[in-house]
CSV table of C-alpha atoms in Angstrom, one decimal:
chain,number,residue,atom,x,y,z
U,1,UNK,CA,-231.5,-51.9,-159.7
U,2,UNK,CA,-232.5,-55.4,-160.1
U,3,UNK,CA,-232.8,-57.9,-156.6
U,4,UNK,CA,-233.9,-54.5,-154.8
U,5,UNK,CA,-237.0,-54.7,-153.2
U,6,UNK,CA,-239.3,-52.1,-153.1
U,7,UNK,CA,-238.2,-48.5,-151.1
U,8,UNK,CA,-240.7,-47.8,-147.8
U,9,UNK,CA,-241.5,-44.1,-147.5
U,10,UNK,CA,-239.0,-41.9,-145.1
U,11,UNK,CA,-240.9,-40.6,-142.0
U,12,UNK,CA,-239.7,-37.9,-139.5
U,13,UNK,CA,-240.4,-34.8,-137.9
U,14,UNK,CA,-241.2,-31.9,-140.2
U,15,UNK,CA,-240.7,-28.1,-139.1
U,16,UNK,CA,-241.5,-26.6,-142.5
U,17,UNK,CA,-240.7,-27.4,-146.3
U,18,UNK,CA,-238.2,-24.5,-147.0
U,19,UNK,CA,-234.9,-25.1,-147.4
U,20,UNK,CA,-233.6,-23.8,-144.0
U,21,UNK,CA,-236.0,-26.6,-142.4
U,22,UNK,CA,-235.2,-29.8,-144.7
U,23,UNK,CA,-234.1,-32.9,-143.0
U,24,UNK,CA,-233.1,-36.4,-145.0
U,25,UNK,CA,-236.9,-37.7,-145.0
U,26,UNK,CA,-237.9,-34.9,-146.6
U,27,UNK,CA,-235.6,-35.2,-149.8
U,28,UNK,CA,-235.0,-38.9,-150.7
U,29,UNK,CA,-237.7,-40.3,-153.0
U,30,UNK,CA,-237.6,-43.6,-154.3
U,31,UNK,CA,-235.4,-45.0,-156.7
U,32,UNK,CA,-235.8,-44.4,-159.8
U,33,UNK,CA,-234.3,-44.0,-164.0
U,34,UNK,CA,-234.9,-40.7,-163.8
U,35,UNK,CA,-232.8,-39.8,-160.9
U,36,UNK,CA,-230.9,-36.6,-160.7
U,37,UNK,CA,-227.2,-37.5,-161.9
U,38,UNK,CA,-224.4,-36.7,-158.7
U,39,UNK,CA,-227.3,-37.8,-156.4
U,40,UNK,CA,-226.5,-40.1,-153.3
U,41,UNK,CA,-228.5,-43.6,-153.5
U,42,UNK,CA,-229.1,-45.3,-150.2
U,43,UNK,CA,-229.1,-49.3,-151.3
U,44,UNK,CA,-230.2,-51.6,-148.1
U,45,UNK,CA,-228.3,-55.0,-147.5
U,46,UNK,CA,-230.6,-57.1,-145.1
U,47,UNK,CA,-228.4,-59.8,-144.3
U,48,UNK,CA,-226.8,-61.7,-141.5
U,49,UNK,CA,-226.1,-64.7,-143.2
U,50,UNK,CA,-222.4,-64.0,-143.0
U,51,UNK,CA,-222.4,-63.0,-139.2
U,52,UNK,CA,-224.2,-66.7,-138.8
U,53,UNK,CA,-221.5,-68.3,-140.9
U,54,UNK,CA,-218.9,-66.7,-138.6
U,55,UNK,CA,-220.5,-68.1,-135.7
U,56,UNK,CA,-221.5,-64.4,-134.4
U,57,UNK,CA,-224.7,-62.9,-133.0
U,58,UNK,CA,-227.2,-62.4,-136.2
U,59,UNK,CA,-229.7,-59.5,-136.0
U,60,UNK,CA,-227.8,-57.6,-138.8
U,61,UNK,CA,-230.2,-58.2,-141.2
U,62,UNK,CA,-232.3,-55.5,-139.6
U,63,UNK,CA,-229.6,-52.7,-139.6
U,64,UNK,CA,-230.6,-51.0,-142.8
U,65,UNK,CA,-233.8,-50.3,-141.5
U,66,UNK,CA,-232.3,-48.9,-137.9
U,67,UNK,CA,-230.3,-46.4,-140.0
U,68,UNK,CA,-232.7,-45.2,-142.1
U,69,UNK,CA,-235.0,-44.6,-138.8
U,70,UNK,CA,-232.1,-42.8,-137.4
U,71,UNK,CA,-231.0,-40.7,-140.3
U,72,UNK,CA,-234.3,-39.7,-141.1
U,73,UNK,CA,-235.1,-36.7,-139.4
U,74,UNK,CA,-231.4,-35.6,-139.0
U,75,UNK,CA,-231.5,-31.8,-140.0
U,76,UNK,CA,-229.6,-30.8,-143.7
U,77,UNK,CA,-227.4,-28.2,-143.9
U,78,UNK,CA,-228.3,-27.3,-147.5
U,79,UNK,CA,-230.7,-29.1,-150.1
U,80,UNK,CA,-229.8,-31.8,-151.6
U,81,UNK,CA,-230.9,-34.7,-153.7
U,82,UNK,CA,-231.0,-38.5,-152.4
U,83,UNK,CA,-232.8,-41.6,-153.8
U,84,UNK,CA,-233.6,-45.1,-151.8
U,85,UNK,CA,-233.0,-48.1,-154.2
U,86,UNK,CA,-234.8,-50.5,-151.6
U,87,UNK,CA,-233.3,-53.5,-149.7
U,88,UNK,CA,-231.6,-56.5,-150.9
U,89,UNK,CA,-233.0,-59.1,-148.3
U,90,UNK,CA,-230.7,-62.5,-147.8
U,91,UNK,CA,-232.9,-65.4,-147.3
U,92,UNK,CA,-232.6,-69.2,-147.1
U,93,UNK,CA,-229.0,-68.7,-146.7
U,94,UNK,CA,-228.4,-67.2,-150.2
U,95,UNK,CA,-225.6,-65.1,-149.4
U,96,UNK,CA,-223.2,-65.4,-152.2
U,97,UNK,CA,-226.7,-64.5,-154.5
U,98,UNK,CA,-227.4,-61.4,-152.3
U,99,UNK,CA,-223.9,-60.5,-153.1
U,100,UNK,CA,-224.4,-60.7,-156.4
U,101,UNK,CA,-227.7,-58.5,-156.3
U,102,UNK,CA,-225.7,-56.1,-154.3
U,103,UNK,CA,-223.1,-56.0,-156.8
U,104,UNK,CA,-225.3,-55.1,-159.6
U,105,UNK,CA,-227.2,-52.7,-157.9
U,106,UNK,CA,-224.2,-50.8,-156.7
U,107,UNK,CA,-222.6,-51.0,-160.2
U,108,UNK,CA,-225.7,-49.6,-161.5
U,109,UNK,CA,-225.6,-46.7,-159.4
U,110,UNK,CA,-222.4,-45.9,-159.8
U,111,UNK,CA,-222.8,-46.1,-163.9
U,112,UNK,CA,-225.3,-43.4,-163.6
U,113,UNK,CA,-223.2,-41.3,-162.0
U,114,UNK,CA,-224.5,-41.6,-158.6
U,115,UNK,CA,-223.3,-42.0,-154.8
U,116,UNK,CA,-224.4,-45.1,-153.4
U,117,UNK,CA,-224.1,-45.6,-149.9
U,118,UNK,CA,-225.0,-49.0,-148.7
U,119,UNK,CA,-226.5,-50.1,-145.3
U,120,UNK,CA,-225.7,-53.4,-143.7
U,121,UNK,CA,-226.1,-55.8,-142.6
U,122,UNK,CA,-222.8,-58.0,-141.9
U,123,UNK,CA,-219.7,-57.4,-143.0
U,124,UNK,CA,-220.1,-59.9,-145.5
U,125,UNK,CA,-221.7,-56.7,-147.4
U,126,UNK,CA,-217.9,-55.7,-148.3
U,127,UNK,CA,-217.8,-58.4,-150.8
U,128,UNK,CA,-220.8,-57.2,-152.9
U,129,UNK,CA,-220.5,-53.8,-152.3
U,130,UNK,CA,-216.8,-53.9,-154.0
U,131,UNK,CA,-217.5,-56.2,-156.9
U,132,UNK,CA,-220.0,-53.5,-157.6
U,133,UNK,CA,-217.4,-51.3,-158.2
U,134,UNK,CA,-215.0,-53.7,-159.5
U,135,UNK,CA,-217.1,-54.1,-162.3
U,136,UNK,CA,-218.6,-50.7,-162.6
U,137,UNK,CA,-217.1,-48.1,-165.8
U,138,UNK,CA,-215.4,-46.4,-162.7
U,139,UNK,CA,-213.0,-49.0,-162.1
U,140,UNK,CA,-210.3,-48.7,-165.4
U,141,UNK,CA,-207.3,-50.7,-165.8
U,142,UNK,CA,-205.2,-47.9,-164.7
U,143,UNK,CA,-207.5,-47.0,-161.5
U,144,UNK,CA,-205.8,-48.1,-158.2
U,145,UNK,CA,-208.5,-48.9,-155.7
U,146,UNK,CA,-208.1,-47.9,-152.3
U,147,UNK,CA,-210.5,-49.9,-149.9
U,148,UNK,CA,-210.0,-47.9,-146.1
U,149,UNK,CA,-211.5,-50.7,-143.6
U,150,UNK,CA,-212.5,-49.2,-140.2
U,151,UNK,CA,-212.8,-52.4,-138.2
U,152,UNK,CA,-211.6,-54.2,-135.0
U,153,UNK,CA,-210.7,-57.1,-137.7
U,154,UNK,CA,-208.6,-58.1,-140.5
U,155,UNK,CA,-211.4,-59.9,-141.8
U,156,UNK,CA,-208.8,-62.0,-144.0
U,157,UNK,CA,-210.2,-65.5,-143.0
U,158,UNK,CA,-209.0,-68.2,-144.8
U,159,UNK,CA,-212.5,-70.6,-144.4
U,160,UNK,CA,-213.8,-72.1,-146.8
U,161,UNK,CA,-217.3,-70.9,-146.7
U,162,UNK,CA,-217.4,-67.4,-147.3
U,163,UNK,CA,-218.7,-65.2,-144.3
U,164,UNK,CA,-218.6,-61.9,-142.7
U,165,UNK,CA,-214.7,-62.6,-141.7
U,166,UNK,CA,-213.7,-63.4,-145.4
U,167,UNK,CA,-214.5,-60.7,-147.5
U,168,UNK,CA,-211.0,-58.5,-147.9
U,169,UNK,CA,-209.5,-62.3,-148.5
U,170,UNK,CA,-211.6,-63.3,-151.5
U,171,UNK,CA,-211.4,-59.1,-152.7
U,172,UNK,CA,-207.4,-59.9,-152.5
U,173,UNK,CA,-207.6,-63.0,-154.1
U,174,UNK,CA,-209.9,-61.2,-157.1
U,175,UNK,CA,-207.6,-58.5,-157.6
U,176,UNK,CA,-204.3,-60.7,-157.6
U,177,UNK,CA,-206.2,-62.9,-160.3
U,178,UNK,CA,-206.8,-59.7,-162.1
U,179,UNK,CA,-203.5,-58.3,-162.1
U,180,UNK,CA,-205.4,-55.0,-160.7
U,181,UNK,CA,-203.6,-52.0,-158.7
U,182,UNK,CA,-204.9,-52.0,-155.2
U,183,UNK,CA,-204.5,-51.4,-151.5
U,184,UNK,CA,-206.5,-52.6,-148.7
U,185,UNK,CA,-205.8,-50.4,-145.2
U,186,UNK,CA,-207.5,-51.3,-141.7
U,187,UNK,CA,-207.7,-48.4,-138.8
U,188,UNK,CA,-208.4,-50.0,-135.3
U,189,UNK,CA,-207.1,-53.7,-135.3
U,190,UNK,CA,-207.8,-54.9,-132.0
U,191,UNK,CA,-205.0,-57.3,-131.2
U,192,UNK,CA,-206.5,-59.8,-129.0
U,193,UNK,CA,-209.4,-59.7,-131.7
U,194,UNK,CA,-206.8,-61.3,-134.2
U,195,UNK,CA,-204.9,-64.5,-134.4
U,196,UNK,CA,-201.5,-64.2,-135.3
U,197,UNK,CA,-201.8,-66.4,-138.1
U,198,UNK,CA,-204.4,-63.5,-139.3
U,199,UNK,CA,-201.8,-60.5,-138.7
U,200,UNK,CA,-199.5,-63.1,-140.9
U,201,UNK,CA,-202.1,-63.1,-143.9
U,202,UNK,CA,-202.2,-59.3,-143.4
U,203,UNK,CA,-198.3,-59.3,-144.1
U,204,UNK,CA,-198.4,-61.1,-146.8
U,205,UNK,CA,-201.0,-59.0,-148.7
U,206,UNK,CA,-199.0,-56.1,-148.1
U,207,UNK,CA,-202.0,-54.6,-145.9
U,208,UNK,CA,-201.3,-51.5,-143.7
U,209,UNK,CA,-203.0,-51.2,-140.7
U,210,UNK,CA,-203.1,-49.3,-137.0
U,211,UNK,CA,-203.7,-50.8,-133.9
U,212,UNK,CA,-206.5,-49.6,-132.3
U,213,UNK,CA,-203.7,-48.7,-129.4
U,214,UNK,CA,-202.6,-46.5,-131.6
U,215,UNK,CA,-205.9,-44.4,-132.1
U,216,UNK,CA,-206.4,-42.2,-129.4
U,217,UNK,CA,-207.6,-38.9,-129.6
U,218,UNK,CA,-203.8,-37.8,-128.1
U,219,UNK,CA,-202.5,-39.5,-131.6
U,220,UNK,CA,-204.9,-38.0,-133.7
U,221,UNK,CA,-202.2,-36.7,-136.2
U,222,UNK,CA,-200.2,-39.5,-136.7
U,223,UNK,CA,-203.7,-41.3,-137.8
U,224,UNK,CA,-204.3,-38.9,-140.3
U,225,UNK,CA,-200.9,-38.9,-141.4
U,226,UNK,CA,-201.9,-42.7,-142.1
U,227,UNK,CA,-204.8,-41.4,-143.9
U,228,UNK,CA,-203.1,-39.0,-146.1
U,229,UNK,CA,-200.5,-41.5,-147.3
U,230,UNK,CA,-203.2,-43.9,-147.8
U,231,UNK,CA,-204.9,-41.2,-149.9
U,232,UNK,CA,-201.9,-40.0,-151.8
U,233,UNK,CA,-201.8,-43.8,-153.0
U,234,UNK,CA,-204.6,-44.3,-154.6
U,235,UNK,CA,-207.3,-43.1,-157.2
U,236,UNK,CA,-210.4,-44.2,-155.7
U,237,UNK,CA,-211.7,-45.2,-152.6
U,238,UNK,CA,-214.1,-47.3,-150.7
U,239,UNK,CA,-214.6,-46.9,-147.5
U,240,UNK,CA,-216.1,-49.7,-145.4
U,241,UNK,CA,-217.1,-48.8,-141.8
U,242,UNK,CA,-217.7,-51.5,-139.1
U,243,UNK,CA,-219.5,-50.2,-136.1
U,244,UNK,CA,-217.1,-52.9,-133.6
U,245,UNK,CA,-214.5,-50.4,-134.6
U,246,UNK,CA,-216.1,-48.0,-132.0
U,247,UNK,CA,-216.1,-48.7,-128.3
U,248,UNK,CA,-218.6,-50.5,-126.8
U,249,UNK,CA,-220.3,-47.5,-124.6
U,250,UNK,CA,-220.6,-45.8,-128.0
U,251,UNK,CA,-221.9,-48.6,-130.1
U,252,UNK,CA,-223.3,-51.5,-128.0
U,253,UNK,CA,-225.4,-52.6,-130.6
U,254,UNK,CA,-222.9,-55.0,-132.7
U,255,UNK,CA,-222.0,-58.8,-133.0
U,256,UNK,CA,-218.8,-58.2,-131.0
U,257,UNK,CA,-218.4,-55.2,-129.2
U,258,UNK,CA,-215.1,-53.6,-128.7
U,259,UNK,CA,-213.0,-53.7,-125.5
U,260,UNK,CA,-211.3,-50.9,-126.4
U,261,UNK,CA,-212.2,-49.7,-129.4
U,262,UNK,CA,-211.4,-46.3,-131.3
U,263,UNK,CA,-212.7,-43.1,-130.0
U,264,UNK,CA,-215.5,-41.4,-132.3
U,265,UNK,CA,-213.5,-38.4,-132.8
U,266,UNK,CA,-210.9,-40.2,-134.2
U,267,UNK,CA,-213.6,-42.0,-136.5
U,268,UNK,CA,-214.9,-38.7,-137.6
U,269,UNK,CA,-212.1,-37.1,-138.2
U,270,UNK,CA,-210.9,-40.0,-140.5
U,271,UNK,CA,-214.3,-39.8,-142.5
U,272,UNK,CA,-214.1,-36.1,-142.8
U,273,UNK,CA,-210.8,-36.3,-144.4
U,274,UNK,CA,-211.9,-39.2,-146.7
U,275,UNK,CA,-215.0,-37.3,-147.8
U,276,UNK,CA,-213.1,-34.0,-148.9
U,277,UNK,CA,-210.9,-36.0,-150.7
U,278,UNK,CA,-212.3,-36.1,-153.8
U,279,UNK,CA,-211.7,-39.5,-153.9
U,280,UNK,CA,-214.8,-41.4,-152.3
U,281,UNK,CA,-217.0,-43.4,-155.0
U,282,UNK,CA,-218.6,-45.8,-152.7
U,283,UNK,CA,-219.5,-46.1,-148.9
U,284,UNK,CA,-220.9,-48.9,-146.9
U,285,UNK,CA,-221.6,-49.4,-143.5
U,286,UNK,CA,-221.5,-52.6,-141.2
U,287,UNK,CA,-222.6,-54.9,-138.1
U,288,UNK,CA,-225.3,-52.5,-136.5
U,289,UNK,CA,-227.4,-55.2,-134.7
U,290,UNK,CA,-230.7,-53.4,-133.5
U,291,UNK,CA,-231.5,-56.5,-131.0
U,292,UNK,CA,-228.5,-55.6,-129.1
U,293,UNK,CA,-228.5,-52.0,-129.3
U,294,UNK,CA,-229.4,-49.6,-126.2
U,295,UNK,CA,-231.3,-46.7,-126.6
U,296,UNK,CA,-230.9,-46.9,-130.6
U,297,UNK,CA,-227.1,-45.6,-129.8
U,298,UNK,CA,-225.2,-48.0,-132.3
U,299,UNK,CA,-227.9,-46.4,-134.7
U,300,UNK,CA,-227.9,-43.3,-134.0
U,301,UNK,CA,-223.9,-43.1,-134.2
U,302,UNK,CA,-223.5,-44.7,-137.5
U,303,UNK,CA,-226.7,-42.5,-139.1
U,304,UNK,CA,-224.1,-39.1,-137.8
U,305,UNK,CA,-221.1,-40.8,-139.8
U,306,UNK,CA,-223.4,-41.3,-142.8
U,307,UNK,CA,-224.8,-37.9,-142.5
U,308,UNK,CA,-221.4,-36.0,-142.4
U,309,UNK,CA,-220.0,-38.7,-145.3
U,310,UNK,CA,-222.7,-38.1,-147.7
U,311,UNK,CA,-223.5,-33.8,-147.1
U,312,UNK,CA,-219.7,-33.0,-147.0
U,313,UNK,CA,-218.9,-35.1,-150.2
U,314,UNK,CA,-221.4,-34.3,-152.2
U,315,UNK,CA,-221.7,-30.3,-150.8
U,316,UNK,CA,-218.4,-29.6,-150.1
């Protein structure tokens, strides 16, 4: 895992050491080349450089530590193997180098047969996560990649300098240059937070999306139909969760809190569907800013989602 700093041991509550008492911190080990195939591998991406470039509120670089802290004491339904590959830290504004290091770490984890979960960091994490999958042996010319973004924003900005607002435009340009088969879909788009130009870009690129207005619990069946159509059209899934998709009351600790947002019940149902599909290759979570959080509310919510994704995908 080149470029990642050494993992700090996880700590938390201990009720016992037998299988029925296990919590995450009791099973997570430092990643090594001898890691058991098929395990979950956490990779931190400590960056808010993309948020800074996008004129947002910095602080997401502390997200990986807060996510680990919130996840550590969650109880496991059954024993599983998990590893921590440490953090890739973006310093001195060197975002592109950090994304390259993340890509190397994600690619190595995938090629070794693991399930990588990337802990962001601003949503600039997405381009690094994607590059890792794109460069791995898991992605072949016959594989149709599906990217599902749970987000209030398209992140398709045409800015010349990459930021947290540009990763999916960067991905689109790379996929088009490669002539690859892929699909980018977004659930939770906030109309007031995206200009008409961004909607035009989305239409031009064939992006499928649902507005936050159409993602309430009363319309859950139609949201899951959207997810099922997405899954049916792709072979392999990269799931990326921008926490600003959630209502501000649920996720206050983000750069751009949602005035409306998608209910947690809906987001959880979506992630359950993806985790159960058998197609999920890699997942990341973005935009947790602990300095803006209230009672660790955002961190705990994100950790619960990651807990469910990991345990459902790995245990079934």
